mmCIF file of C-alpha atoms in Angstrom:
data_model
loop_
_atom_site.group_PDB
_atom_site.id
_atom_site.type_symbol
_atom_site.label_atom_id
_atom_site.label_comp_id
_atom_site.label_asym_id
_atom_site.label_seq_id
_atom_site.Cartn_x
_atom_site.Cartn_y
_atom_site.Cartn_z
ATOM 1 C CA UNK A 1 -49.874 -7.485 65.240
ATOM 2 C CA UNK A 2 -48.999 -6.838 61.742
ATOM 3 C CA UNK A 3 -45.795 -8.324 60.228
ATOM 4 C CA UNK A 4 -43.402 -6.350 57.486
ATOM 5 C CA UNK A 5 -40.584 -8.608 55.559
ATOM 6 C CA UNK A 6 -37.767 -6.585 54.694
ATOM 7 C CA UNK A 7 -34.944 -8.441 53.289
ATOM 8 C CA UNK A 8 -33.057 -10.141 55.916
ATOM 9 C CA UNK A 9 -35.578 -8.450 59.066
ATOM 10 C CA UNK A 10 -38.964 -8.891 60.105
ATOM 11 C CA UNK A 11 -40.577 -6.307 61.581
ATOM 12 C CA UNK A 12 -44.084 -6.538 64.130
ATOM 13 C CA UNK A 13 -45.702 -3.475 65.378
ATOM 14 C CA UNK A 14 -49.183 -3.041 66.730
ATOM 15 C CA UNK A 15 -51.190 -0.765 64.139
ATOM 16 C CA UNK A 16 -53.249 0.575 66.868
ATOM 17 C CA UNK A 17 -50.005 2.276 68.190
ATOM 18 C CA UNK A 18 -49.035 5.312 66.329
ATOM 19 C CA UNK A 19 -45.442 5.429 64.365
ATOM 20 C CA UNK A 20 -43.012 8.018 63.518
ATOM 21 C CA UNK A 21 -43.542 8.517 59.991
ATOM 22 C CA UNK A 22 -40.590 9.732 57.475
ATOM 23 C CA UNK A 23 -38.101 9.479 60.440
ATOM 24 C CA UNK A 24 -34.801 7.600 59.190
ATOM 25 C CA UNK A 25 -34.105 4.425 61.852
ATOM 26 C CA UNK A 26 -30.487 3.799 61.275
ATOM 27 C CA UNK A 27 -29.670 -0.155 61.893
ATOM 28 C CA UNK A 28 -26.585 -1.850 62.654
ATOM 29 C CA UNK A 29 -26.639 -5.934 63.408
ATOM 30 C CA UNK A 30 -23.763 -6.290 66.310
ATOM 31 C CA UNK A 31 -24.728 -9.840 66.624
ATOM 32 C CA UNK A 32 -27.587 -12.195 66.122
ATOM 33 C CA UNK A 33 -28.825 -11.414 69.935
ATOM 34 C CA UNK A 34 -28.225 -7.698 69.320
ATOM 35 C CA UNK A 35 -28.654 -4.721 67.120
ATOM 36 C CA UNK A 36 -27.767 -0.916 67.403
ATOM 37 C CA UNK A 37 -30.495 1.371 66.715
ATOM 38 C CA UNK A 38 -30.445 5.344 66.014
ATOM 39 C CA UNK A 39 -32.717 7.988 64.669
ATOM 40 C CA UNK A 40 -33.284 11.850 65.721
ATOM 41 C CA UNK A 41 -36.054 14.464 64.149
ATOM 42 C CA UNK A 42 -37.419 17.228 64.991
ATOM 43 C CA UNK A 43 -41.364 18.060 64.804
ATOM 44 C CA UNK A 44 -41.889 14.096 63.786
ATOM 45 C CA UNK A 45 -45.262 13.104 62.884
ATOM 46 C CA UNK A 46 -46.749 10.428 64.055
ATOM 47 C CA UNK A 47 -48.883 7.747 62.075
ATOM 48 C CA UNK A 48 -51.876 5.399 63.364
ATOM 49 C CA UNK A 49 -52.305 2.869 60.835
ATOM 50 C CA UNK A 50 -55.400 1.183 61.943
ATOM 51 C CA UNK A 51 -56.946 4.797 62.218
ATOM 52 C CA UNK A 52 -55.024 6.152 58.832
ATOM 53 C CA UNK A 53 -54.469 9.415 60.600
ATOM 54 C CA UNK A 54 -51.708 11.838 61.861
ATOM 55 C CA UNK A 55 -52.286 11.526 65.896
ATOM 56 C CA UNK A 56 -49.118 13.556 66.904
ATOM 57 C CA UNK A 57 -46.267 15.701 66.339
ATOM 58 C CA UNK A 58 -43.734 15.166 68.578
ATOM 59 C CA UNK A 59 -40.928 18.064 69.152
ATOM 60 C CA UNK A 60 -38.138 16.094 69.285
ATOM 61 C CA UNK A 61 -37.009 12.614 68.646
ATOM 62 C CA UNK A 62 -33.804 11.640 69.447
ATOM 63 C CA UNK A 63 -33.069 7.584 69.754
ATOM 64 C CA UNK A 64 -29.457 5.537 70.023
ATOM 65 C CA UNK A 65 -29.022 2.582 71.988
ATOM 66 C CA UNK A 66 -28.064 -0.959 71.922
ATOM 67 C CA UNK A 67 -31.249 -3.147 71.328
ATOM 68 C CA UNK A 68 -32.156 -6.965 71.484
ATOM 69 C CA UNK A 69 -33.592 -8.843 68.773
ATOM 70 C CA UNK A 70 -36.977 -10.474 69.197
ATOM 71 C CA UNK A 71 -38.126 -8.200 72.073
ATOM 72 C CA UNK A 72 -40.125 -4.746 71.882
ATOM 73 C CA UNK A 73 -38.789 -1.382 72.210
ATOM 74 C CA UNK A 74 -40.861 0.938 73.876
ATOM 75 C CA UNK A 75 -38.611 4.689 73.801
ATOM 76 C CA UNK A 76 -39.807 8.144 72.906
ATOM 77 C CA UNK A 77 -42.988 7.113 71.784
ATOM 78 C CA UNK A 78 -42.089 4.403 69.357
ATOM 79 C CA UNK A 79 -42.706 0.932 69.605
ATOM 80 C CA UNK A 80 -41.875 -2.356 67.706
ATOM 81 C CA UNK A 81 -39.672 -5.595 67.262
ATOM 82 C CA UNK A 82 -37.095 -6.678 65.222
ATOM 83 C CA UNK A 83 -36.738 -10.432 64.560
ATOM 84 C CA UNK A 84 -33.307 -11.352 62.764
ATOM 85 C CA UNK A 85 -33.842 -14.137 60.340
ATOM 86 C CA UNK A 86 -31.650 -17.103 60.999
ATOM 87 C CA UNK A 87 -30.392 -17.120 57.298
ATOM 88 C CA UNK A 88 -28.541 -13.936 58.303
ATOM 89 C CA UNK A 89 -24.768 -14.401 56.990
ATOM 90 C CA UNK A 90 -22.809 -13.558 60.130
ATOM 91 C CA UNK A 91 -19.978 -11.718 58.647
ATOM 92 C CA UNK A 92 -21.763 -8.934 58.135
ATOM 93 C CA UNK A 93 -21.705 -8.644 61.879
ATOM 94 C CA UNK A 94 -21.073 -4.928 63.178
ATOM 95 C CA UNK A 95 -20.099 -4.177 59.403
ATOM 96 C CA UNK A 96 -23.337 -2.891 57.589
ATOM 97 C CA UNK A 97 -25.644 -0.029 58.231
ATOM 98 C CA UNK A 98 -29.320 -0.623 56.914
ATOM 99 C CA UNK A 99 -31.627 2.069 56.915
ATOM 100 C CA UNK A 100 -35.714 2.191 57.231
ATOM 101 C CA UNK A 101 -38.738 4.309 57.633
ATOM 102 C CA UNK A 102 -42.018 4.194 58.543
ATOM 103 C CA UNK A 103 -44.693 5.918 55.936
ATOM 104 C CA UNK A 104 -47.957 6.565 55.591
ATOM 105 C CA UNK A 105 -51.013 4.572 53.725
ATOM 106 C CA UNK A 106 -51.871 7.935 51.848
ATOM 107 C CA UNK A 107 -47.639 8.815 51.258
ATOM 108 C CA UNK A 108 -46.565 5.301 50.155
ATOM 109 C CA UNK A 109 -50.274 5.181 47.813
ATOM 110 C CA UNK A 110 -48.812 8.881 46.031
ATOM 111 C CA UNK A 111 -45.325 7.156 45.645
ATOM 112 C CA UNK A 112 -46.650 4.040 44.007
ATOM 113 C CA UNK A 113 -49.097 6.203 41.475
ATOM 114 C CA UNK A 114 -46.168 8.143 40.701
ATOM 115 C CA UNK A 115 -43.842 4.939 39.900
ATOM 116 C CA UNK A 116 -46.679 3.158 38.346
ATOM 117 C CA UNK A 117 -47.203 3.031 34.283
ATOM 118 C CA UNK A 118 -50.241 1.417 32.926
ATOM 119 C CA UNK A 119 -50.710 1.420 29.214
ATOM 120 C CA UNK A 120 -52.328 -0.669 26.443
ATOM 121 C CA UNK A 121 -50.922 -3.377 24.411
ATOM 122 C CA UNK A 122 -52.143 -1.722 21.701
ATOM 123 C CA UNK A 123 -54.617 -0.307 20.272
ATOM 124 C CA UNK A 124 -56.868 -3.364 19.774
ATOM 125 C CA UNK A 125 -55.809 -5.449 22.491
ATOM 126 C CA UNK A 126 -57.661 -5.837 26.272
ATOM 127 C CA UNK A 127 -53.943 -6.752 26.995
ATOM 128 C CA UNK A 128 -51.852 -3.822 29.574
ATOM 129 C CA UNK A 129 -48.558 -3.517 30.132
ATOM 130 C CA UNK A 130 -47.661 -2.725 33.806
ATOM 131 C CA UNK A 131 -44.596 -0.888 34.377
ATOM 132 C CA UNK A 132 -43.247 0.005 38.243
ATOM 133 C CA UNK A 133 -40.014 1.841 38.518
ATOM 134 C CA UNK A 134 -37.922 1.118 41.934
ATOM 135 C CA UNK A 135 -34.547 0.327 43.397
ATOM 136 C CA UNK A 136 -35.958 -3.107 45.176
ATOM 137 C CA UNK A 137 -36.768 -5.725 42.430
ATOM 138 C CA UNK A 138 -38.499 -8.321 44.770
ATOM 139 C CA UNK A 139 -40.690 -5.346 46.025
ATOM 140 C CA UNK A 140 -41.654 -3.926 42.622
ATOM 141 C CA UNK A 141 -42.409 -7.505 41.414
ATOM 142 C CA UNK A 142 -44.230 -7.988 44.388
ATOM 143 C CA UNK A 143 -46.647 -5.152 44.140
ATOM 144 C CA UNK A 144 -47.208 -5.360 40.526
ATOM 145 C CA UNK A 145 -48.374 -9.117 41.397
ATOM 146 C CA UNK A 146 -50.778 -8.209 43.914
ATOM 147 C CA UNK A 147 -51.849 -5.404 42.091
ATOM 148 C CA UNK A 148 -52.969 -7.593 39.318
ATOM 149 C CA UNK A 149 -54.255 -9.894 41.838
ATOM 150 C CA UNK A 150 -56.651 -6.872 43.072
ATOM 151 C CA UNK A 151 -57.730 -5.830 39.893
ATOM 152 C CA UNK A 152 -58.660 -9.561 39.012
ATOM 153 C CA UNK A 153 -60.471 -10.266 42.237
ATOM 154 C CA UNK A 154 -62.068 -6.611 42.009
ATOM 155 C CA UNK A 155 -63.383 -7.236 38.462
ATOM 156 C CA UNK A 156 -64.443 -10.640 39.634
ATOM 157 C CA UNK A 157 -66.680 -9.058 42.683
ATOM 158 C CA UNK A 158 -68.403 -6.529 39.741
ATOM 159 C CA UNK A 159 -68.909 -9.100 37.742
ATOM 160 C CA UNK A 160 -70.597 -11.191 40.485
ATOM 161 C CA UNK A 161 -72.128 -7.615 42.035
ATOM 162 C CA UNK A 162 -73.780 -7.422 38.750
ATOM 163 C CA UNK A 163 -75.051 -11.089 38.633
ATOM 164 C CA UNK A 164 -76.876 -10.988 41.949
ATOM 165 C CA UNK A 165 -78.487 -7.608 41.127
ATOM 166 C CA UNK A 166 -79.625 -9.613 37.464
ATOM 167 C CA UNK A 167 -81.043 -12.307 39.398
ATOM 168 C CA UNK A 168 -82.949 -9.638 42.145
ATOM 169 C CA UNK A 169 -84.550 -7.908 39.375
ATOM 170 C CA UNK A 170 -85.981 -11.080 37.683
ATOM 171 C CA UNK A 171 -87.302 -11.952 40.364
ATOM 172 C CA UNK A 172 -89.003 -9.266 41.106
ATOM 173 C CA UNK A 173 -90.109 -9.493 37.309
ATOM 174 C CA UNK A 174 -91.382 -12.992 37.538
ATOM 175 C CA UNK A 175 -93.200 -12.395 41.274
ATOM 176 C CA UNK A 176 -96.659 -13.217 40.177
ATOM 177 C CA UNK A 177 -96.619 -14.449 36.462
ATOM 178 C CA UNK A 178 -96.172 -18.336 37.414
ATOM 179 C CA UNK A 179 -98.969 -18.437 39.126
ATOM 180 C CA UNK A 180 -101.245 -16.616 37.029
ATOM 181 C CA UNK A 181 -99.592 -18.814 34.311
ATOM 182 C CA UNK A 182 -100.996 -21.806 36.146
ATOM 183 C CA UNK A 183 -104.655 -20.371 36.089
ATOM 184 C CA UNK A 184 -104.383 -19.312 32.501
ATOM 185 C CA UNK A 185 -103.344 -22.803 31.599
ATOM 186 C CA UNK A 186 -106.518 -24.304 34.185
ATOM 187 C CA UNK A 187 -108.956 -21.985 32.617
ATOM 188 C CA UNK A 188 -107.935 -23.372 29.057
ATOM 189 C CA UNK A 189 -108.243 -26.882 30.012
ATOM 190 C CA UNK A 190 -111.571 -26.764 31.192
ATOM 191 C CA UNK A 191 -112.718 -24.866 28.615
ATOM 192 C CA UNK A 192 -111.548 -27.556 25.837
ATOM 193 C CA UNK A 193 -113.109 -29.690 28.148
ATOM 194 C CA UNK A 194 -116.765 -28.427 28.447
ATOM 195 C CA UNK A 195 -117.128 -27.611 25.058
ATOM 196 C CA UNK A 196 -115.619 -30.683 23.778
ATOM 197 C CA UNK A 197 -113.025 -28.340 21.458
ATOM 198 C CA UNK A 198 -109.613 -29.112 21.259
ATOM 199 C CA UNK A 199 -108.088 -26.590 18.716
ATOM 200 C CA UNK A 200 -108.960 -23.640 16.779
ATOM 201 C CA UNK A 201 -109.939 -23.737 13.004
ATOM 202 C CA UNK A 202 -107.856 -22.713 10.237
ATOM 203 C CA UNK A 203 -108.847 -19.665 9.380
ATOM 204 C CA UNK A 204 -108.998 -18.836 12.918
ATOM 205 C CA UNK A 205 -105.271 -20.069 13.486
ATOM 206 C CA UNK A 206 -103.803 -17.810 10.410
ATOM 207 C CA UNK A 207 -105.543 -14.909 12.291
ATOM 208 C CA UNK A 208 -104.270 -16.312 15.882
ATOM 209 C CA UNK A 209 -101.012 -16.848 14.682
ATOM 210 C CA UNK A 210 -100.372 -13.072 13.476
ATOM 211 C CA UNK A 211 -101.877 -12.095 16.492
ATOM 212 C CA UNK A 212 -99.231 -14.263 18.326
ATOM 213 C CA UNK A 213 -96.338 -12.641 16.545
ATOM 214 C CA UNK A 214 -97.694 -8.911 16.447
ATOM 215 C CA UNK A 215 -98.324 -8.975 20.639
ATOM 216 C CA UNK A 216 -94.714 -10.919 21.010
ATOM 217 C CA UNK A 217 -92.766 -8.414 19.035
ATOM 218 C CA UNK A 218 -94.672 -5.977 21.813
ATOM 219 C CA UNK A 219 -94.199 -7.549 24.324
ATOM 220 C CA UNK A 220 -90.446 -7.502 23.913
ATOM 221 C CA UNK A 221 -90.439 -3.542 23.104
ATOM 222 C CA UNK A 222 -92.748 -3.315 26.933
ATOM 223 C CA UNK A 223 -89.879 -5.196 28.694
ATOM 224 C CA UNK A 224 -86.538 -3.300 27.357
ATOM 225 C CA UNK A 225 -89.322 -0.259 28.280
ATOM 226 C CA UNK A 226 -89.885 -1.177 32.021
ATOM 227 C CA UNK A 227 -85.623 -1.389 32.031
ATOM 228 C CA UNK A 228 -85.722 1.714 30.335
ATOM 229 C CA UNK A 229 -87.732 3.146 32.990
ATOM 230 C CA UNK A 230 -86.027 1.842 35.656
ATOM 231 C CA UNK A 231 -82.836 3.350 34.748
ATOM 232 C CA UNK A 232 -84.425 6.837 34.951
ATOM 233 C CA UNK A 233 -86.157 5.556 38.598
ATOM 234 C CA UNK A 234 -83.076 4.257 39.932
ATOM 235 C CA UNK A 235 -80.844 7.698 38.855
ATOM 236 C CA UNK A 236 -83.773 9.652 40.530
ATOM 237 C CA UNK A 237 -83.434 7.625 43.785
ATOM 238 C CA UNK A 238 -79.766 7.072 44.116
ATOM 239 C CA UNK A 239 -76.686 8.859 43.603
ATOM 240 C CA UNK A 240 -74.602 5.543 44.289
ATOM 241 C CA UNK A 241 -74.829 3.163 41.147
ATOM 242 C CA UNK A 242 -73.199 -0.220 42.342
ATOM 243 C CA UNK A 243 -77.090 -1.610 42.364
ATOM 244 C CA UNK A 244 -78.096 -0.433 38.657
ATOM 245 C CA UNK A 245 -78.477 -3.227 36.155
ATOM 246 C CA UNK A 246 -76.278 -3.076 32.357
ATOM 247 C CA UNK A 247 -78.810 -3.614 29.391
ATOM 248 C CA UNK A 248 -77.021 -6.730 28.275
ATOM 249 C CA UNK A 249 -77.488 -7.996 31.448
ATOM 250 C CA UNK A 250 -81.747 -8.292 30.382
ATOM 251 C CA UNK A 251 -80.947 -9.281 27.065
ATOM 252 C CA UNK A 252 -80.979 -5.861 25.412
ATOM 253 C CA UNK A 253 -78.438 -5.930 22.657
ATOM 254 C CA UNK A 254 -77.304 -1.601 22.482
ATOM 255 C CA UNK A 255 -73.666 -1.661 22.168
ATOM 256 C CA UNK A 256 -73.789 2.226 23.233
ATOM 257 C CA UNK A 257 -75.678 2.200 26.133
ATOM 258 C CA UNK A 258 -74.337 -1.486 27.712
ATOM 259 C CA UNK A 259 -71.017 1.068 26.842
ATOM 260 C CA UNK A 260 -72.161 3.587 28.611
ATOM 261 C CA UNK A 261 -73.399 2.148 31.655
ATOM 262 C CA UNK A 262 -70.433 -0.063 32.003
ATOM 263 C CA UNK A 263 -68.573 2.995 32.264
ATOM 264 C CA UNK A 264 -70.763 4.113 34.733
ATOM 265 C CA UNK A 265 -70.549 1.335 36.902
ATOM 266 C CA UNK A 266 -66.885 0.870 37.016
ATOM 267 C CA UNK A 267 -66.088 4.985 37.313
ATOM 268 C CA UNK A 268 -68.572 4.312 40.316
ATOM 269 C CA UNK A 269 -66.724 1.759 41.717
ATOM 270 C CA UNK A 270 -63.819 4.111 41.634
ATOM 271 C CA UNK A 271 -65.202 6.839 43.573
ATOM 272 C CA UNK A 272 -67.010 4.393 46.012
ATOM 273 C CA UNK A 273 -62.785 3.337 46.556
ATOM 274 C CA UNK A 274 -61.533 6.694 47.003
ATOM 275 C CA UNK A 275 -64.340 7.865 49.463
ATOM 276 C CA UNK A 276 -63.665 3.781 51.723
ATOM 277 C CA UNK A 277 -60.425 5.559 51.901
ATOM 278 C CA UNK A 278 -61.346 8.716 53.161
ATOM 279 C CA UNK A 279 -59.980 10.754 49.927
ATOM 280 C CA UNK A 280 -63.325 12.874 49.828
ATOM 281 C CA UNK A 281 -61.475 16.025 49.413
ATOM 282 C CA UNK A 282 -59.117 14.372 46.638
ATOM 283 C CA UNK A 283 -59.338 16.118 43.163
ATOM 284 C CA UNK A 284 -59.341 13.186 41.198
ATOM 285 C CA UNK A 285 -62.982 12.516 43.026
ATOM 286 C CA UNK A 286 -64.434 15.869 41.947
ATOM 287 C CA UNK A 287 -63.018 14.982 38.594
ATOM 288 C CA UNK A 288 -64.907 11.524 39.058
ATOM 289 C CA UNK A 289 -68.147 13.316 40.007
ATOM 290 C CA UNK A 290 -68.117 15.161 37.465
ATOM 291 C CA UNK A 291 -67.418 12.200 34.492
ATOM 292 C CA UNK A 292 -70.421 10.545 36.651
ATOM 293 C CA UNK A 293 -72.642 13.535 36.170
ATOM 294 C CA UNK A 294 -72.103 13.589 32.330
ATOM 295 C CA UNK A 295 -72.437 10.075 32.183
ATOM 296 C CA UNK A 296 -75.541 9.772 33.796
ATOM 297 C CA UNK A 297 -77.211 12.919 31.551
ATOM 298 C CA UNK A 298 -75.600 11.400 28.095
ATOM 299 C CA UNK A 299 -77.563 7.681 29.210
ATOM 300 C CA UNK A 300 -80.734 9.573 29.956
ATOM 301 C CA UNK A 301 -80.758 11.335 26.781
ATOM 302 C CA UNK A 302 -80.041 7.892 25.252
ATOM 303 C CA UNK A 303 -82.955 6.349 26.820
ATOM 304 C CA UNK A 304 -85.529 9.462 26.270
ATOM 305 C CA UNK A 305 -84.381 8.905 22.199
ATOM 306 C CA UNK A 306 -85.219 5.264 22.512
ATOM 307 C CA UNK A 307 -88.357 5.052 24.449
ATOM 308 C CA UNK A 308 -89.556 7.770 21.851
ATOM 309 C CA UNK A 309 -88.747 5.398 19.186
ATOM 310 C CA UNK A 310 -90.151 2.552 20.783
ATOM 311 C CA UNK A 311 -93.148 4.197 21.833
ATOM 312 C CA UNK A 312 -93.651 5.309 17.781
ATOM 313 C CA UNK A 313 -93.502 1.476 16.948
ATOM 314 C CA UNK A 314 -95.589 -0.102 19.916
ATOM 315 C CA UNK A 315 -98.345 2.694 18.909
ATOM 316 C CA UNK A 316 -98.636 0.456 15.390
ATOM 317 C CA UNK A 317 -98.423 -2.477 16.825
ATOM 318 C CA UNK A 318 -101.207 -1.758 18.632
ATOM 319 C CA UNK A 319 -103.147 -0.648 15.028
ATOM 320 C CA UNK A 320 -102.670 -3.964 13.771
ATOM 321 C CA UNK A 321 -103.481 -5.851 16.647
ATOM 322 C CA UNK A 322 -106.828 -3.717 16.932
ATOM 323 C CA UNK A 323 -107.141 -4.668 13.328
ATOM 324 C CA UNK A 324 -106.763 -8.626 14.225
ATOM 325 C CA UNK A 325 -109.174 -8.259 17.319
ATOM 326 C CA UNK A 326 -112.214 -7.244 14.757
ATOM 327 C CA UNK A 327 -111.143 -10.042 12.951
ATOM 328 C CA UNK A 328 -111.421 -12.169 15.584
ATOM 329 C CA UNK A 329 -115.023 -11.114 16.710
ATOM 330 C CA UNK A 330 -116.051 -12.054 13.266
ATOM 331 C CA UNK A 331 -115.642 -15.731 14.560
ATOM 332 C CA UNK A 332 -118.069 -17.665 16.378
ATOM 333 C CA UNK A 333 -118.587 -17.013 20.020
ATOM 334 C CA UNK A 334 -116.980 -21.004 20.803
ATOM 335 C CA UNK A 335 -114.036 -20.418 18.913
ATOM 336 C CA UNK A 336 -113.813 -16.942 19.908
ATOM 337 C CA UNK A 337 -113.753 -17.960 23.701
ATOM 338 C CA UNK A 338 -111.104 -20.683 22.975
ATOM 339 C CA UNK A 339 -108.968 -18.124 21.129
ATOM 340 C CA UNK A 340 -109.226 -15.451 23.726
ATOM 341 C CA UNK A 341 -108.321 -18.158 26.474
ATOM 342 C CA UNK A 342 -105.274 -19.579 24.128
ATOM 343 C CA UNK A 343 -103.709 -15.764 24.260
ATOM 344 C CA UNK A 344 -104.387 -15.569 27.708
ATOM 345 C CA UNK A 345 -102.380 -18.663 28.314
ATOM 346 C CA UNK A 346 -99.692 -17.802 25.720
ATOM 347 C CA UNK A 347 -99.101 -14.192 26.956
ATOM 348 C CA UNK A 348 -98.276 -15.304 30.524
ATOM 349 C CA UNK A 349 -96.196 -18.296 29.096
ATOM 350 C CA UNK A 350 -94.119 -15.851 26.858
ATOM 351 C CA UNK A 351 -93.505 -13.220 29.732
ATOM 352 C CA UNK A 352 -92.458 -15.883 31.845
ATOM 353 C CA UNK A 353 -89.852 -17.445 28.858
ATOM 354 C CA UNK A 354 -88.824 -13.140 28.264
ATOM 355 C CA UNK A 355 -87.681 -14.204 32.006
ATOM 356 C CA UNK A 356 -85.711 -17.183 31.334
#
């Protein structure tokens, strides 16, 4: 059963029986055992709410009788209770006439965007003012609450939406690199340990050290590139973006793009709203497929520009490491071994710490 509170009446109806929609009941409280009901339409439509569709049109509707409170009413297809609340002030008894209807998810959602005023602070400020125009003041402050409340809680879900897909795709990232971190690290030891060398020479630490710095400043550029590319692998394999990852979420400091994508995601979350609510033929979600579409072409043009960039700089990074390499082959096959293993074992140790 589903219960309403309006002012001084509750009212229960079963959702999985259709209503008469945008009829006018007409209510009169004769006494608290006792009310008088009335209402009369002609081709009245009636409403299942657990379905959200129109199930009926009935010809006719024409309803006055005498009713009691607490019990159902079961007449020309309608059926519900009325509960009188005890703080009812009894001289009002067989005096006033209250009036009520029953409307739709899809009507009452169209009134309330139509009453509804969202705007910024100002121009700087995160802050909105929420303005809801109505004749019942406990209503309107009511729905403006728990409208806030939904916003907060559906921000909230992103938020942690967005976290769980962070954590899935470091995972997936780190599958593998502990353990060949723990092999690197084996290999080192007992090669210190056979040839009785504990660390590398000066001249071959200068040279290991710009190596070190050169193949980091790489390795970052190879990581925001794998994100890069799967950005363009995830809009090639899904049309639904709830799953795809922001760039600040790895790390990647692009104002733009983490821009850009957050738009993405939360216009997505939008449409993915309308279409729960079966509002596939609603403009506003051909308007929203549309923004998506641009969207989506504006952050792949974005990422082509960058990769090309990056690509331009990891191509000299790679000259100067190639430059660093002969250098080290120059050294003596001992210490060359030990520095070979050392960048073995610091390469898996950085990827893992790109991770962390």
């Amino acid at each position: 059963m589903r219960y309403i509170k309006i002012h001084l009446f509750q009212f229960i109806f079963d959702p999985d029986v259709s209503q008469p929609i945008g009829l006018k009941f007409k209510l009169k409280v004769i006494n608290k055992d006792q009310y008088k009901l009335s209402a009369s339409g002609n081709d009245v439509l009636f409403y299942n709410y657990s379905s959200s569709k129109i199930t009926d049109i009935v010809d006719e509707v024409d309803i006055s009788d005498i009713y009691n409170f607490n019990e159902e009413i079961v007449i020309e297809n309608v059926r519900f209770k009325i509960i009188l609340h005890d703080e009812y002030d009894d001289k009002f008894f067989d005096k006033v006439n209250y009036c009520f209807f029953f409307n739709s998810f899809e009507d009452l959602t169209d009134y309330y965007k139509s009453a509804i005023e969202i705007e910024p602070f100002d121009n700087q400020s995160t802050i909105a003012i929420v303005t809801l125009k109505g004749q019942n003041i406990d209503k309107c402050v009511d729905f403006v609450n728990a409208l806030n409340e939904g916003y907060l809680q559906r921000n909230k879900d992103l938020q942690n939406h967005i976290a769980t897909n962070t954590i899935q795709y470091i995972n997936k990232q780190l599958s593998g690199i502990s353990d060949s971190l723990n092999v690197a690290g084996k290999k080192l030891q007992e090669f210190r340990s056979t040839n009785n060398v504990m660390d590398i020479t000066l001249k071959s630490g200068r040279i290991y050290d710009q190596l070190q710095a050169l193949e980091t400043e790489k390795a970052g550029l190879v990581v925001t590139s794998k994100y890069y590319n799967y950005i363009n692998e995830y809009f090639d394999q899904n049309s639904d973006y709830s799953q795809l990852l922001a760039p600040s979420a790895m790390g990647i400091e692009d104002p733009t793009l983490n821009n850009l994508i957050r738009e993405l995601i939360v216009l997505n979350a939008e449409r993915q709203n309308l279409i729960d609510n079966n509002q596939q033929k609603s403009p506003y979600l051909r308007q929203l497929n549309i923004k998506l579409e641009n969207l989506k072409n504006t952050i792949i043009e974005n990422i082509r520009y960058i990769q090309k960039t990056s690509d331009i700089v990891i191509s000299e990074l790679d000259k100067q490491i190639a430059d660093l390499n002969t250098e080290i082959n120059k050294l003596p096959k001992t210490e060359r071994n030990l520095v070979g293993i050392e960048r073995e074992f610091n390469v898996k140790r950085r990827d893992l710490y790109i991770f962390y």
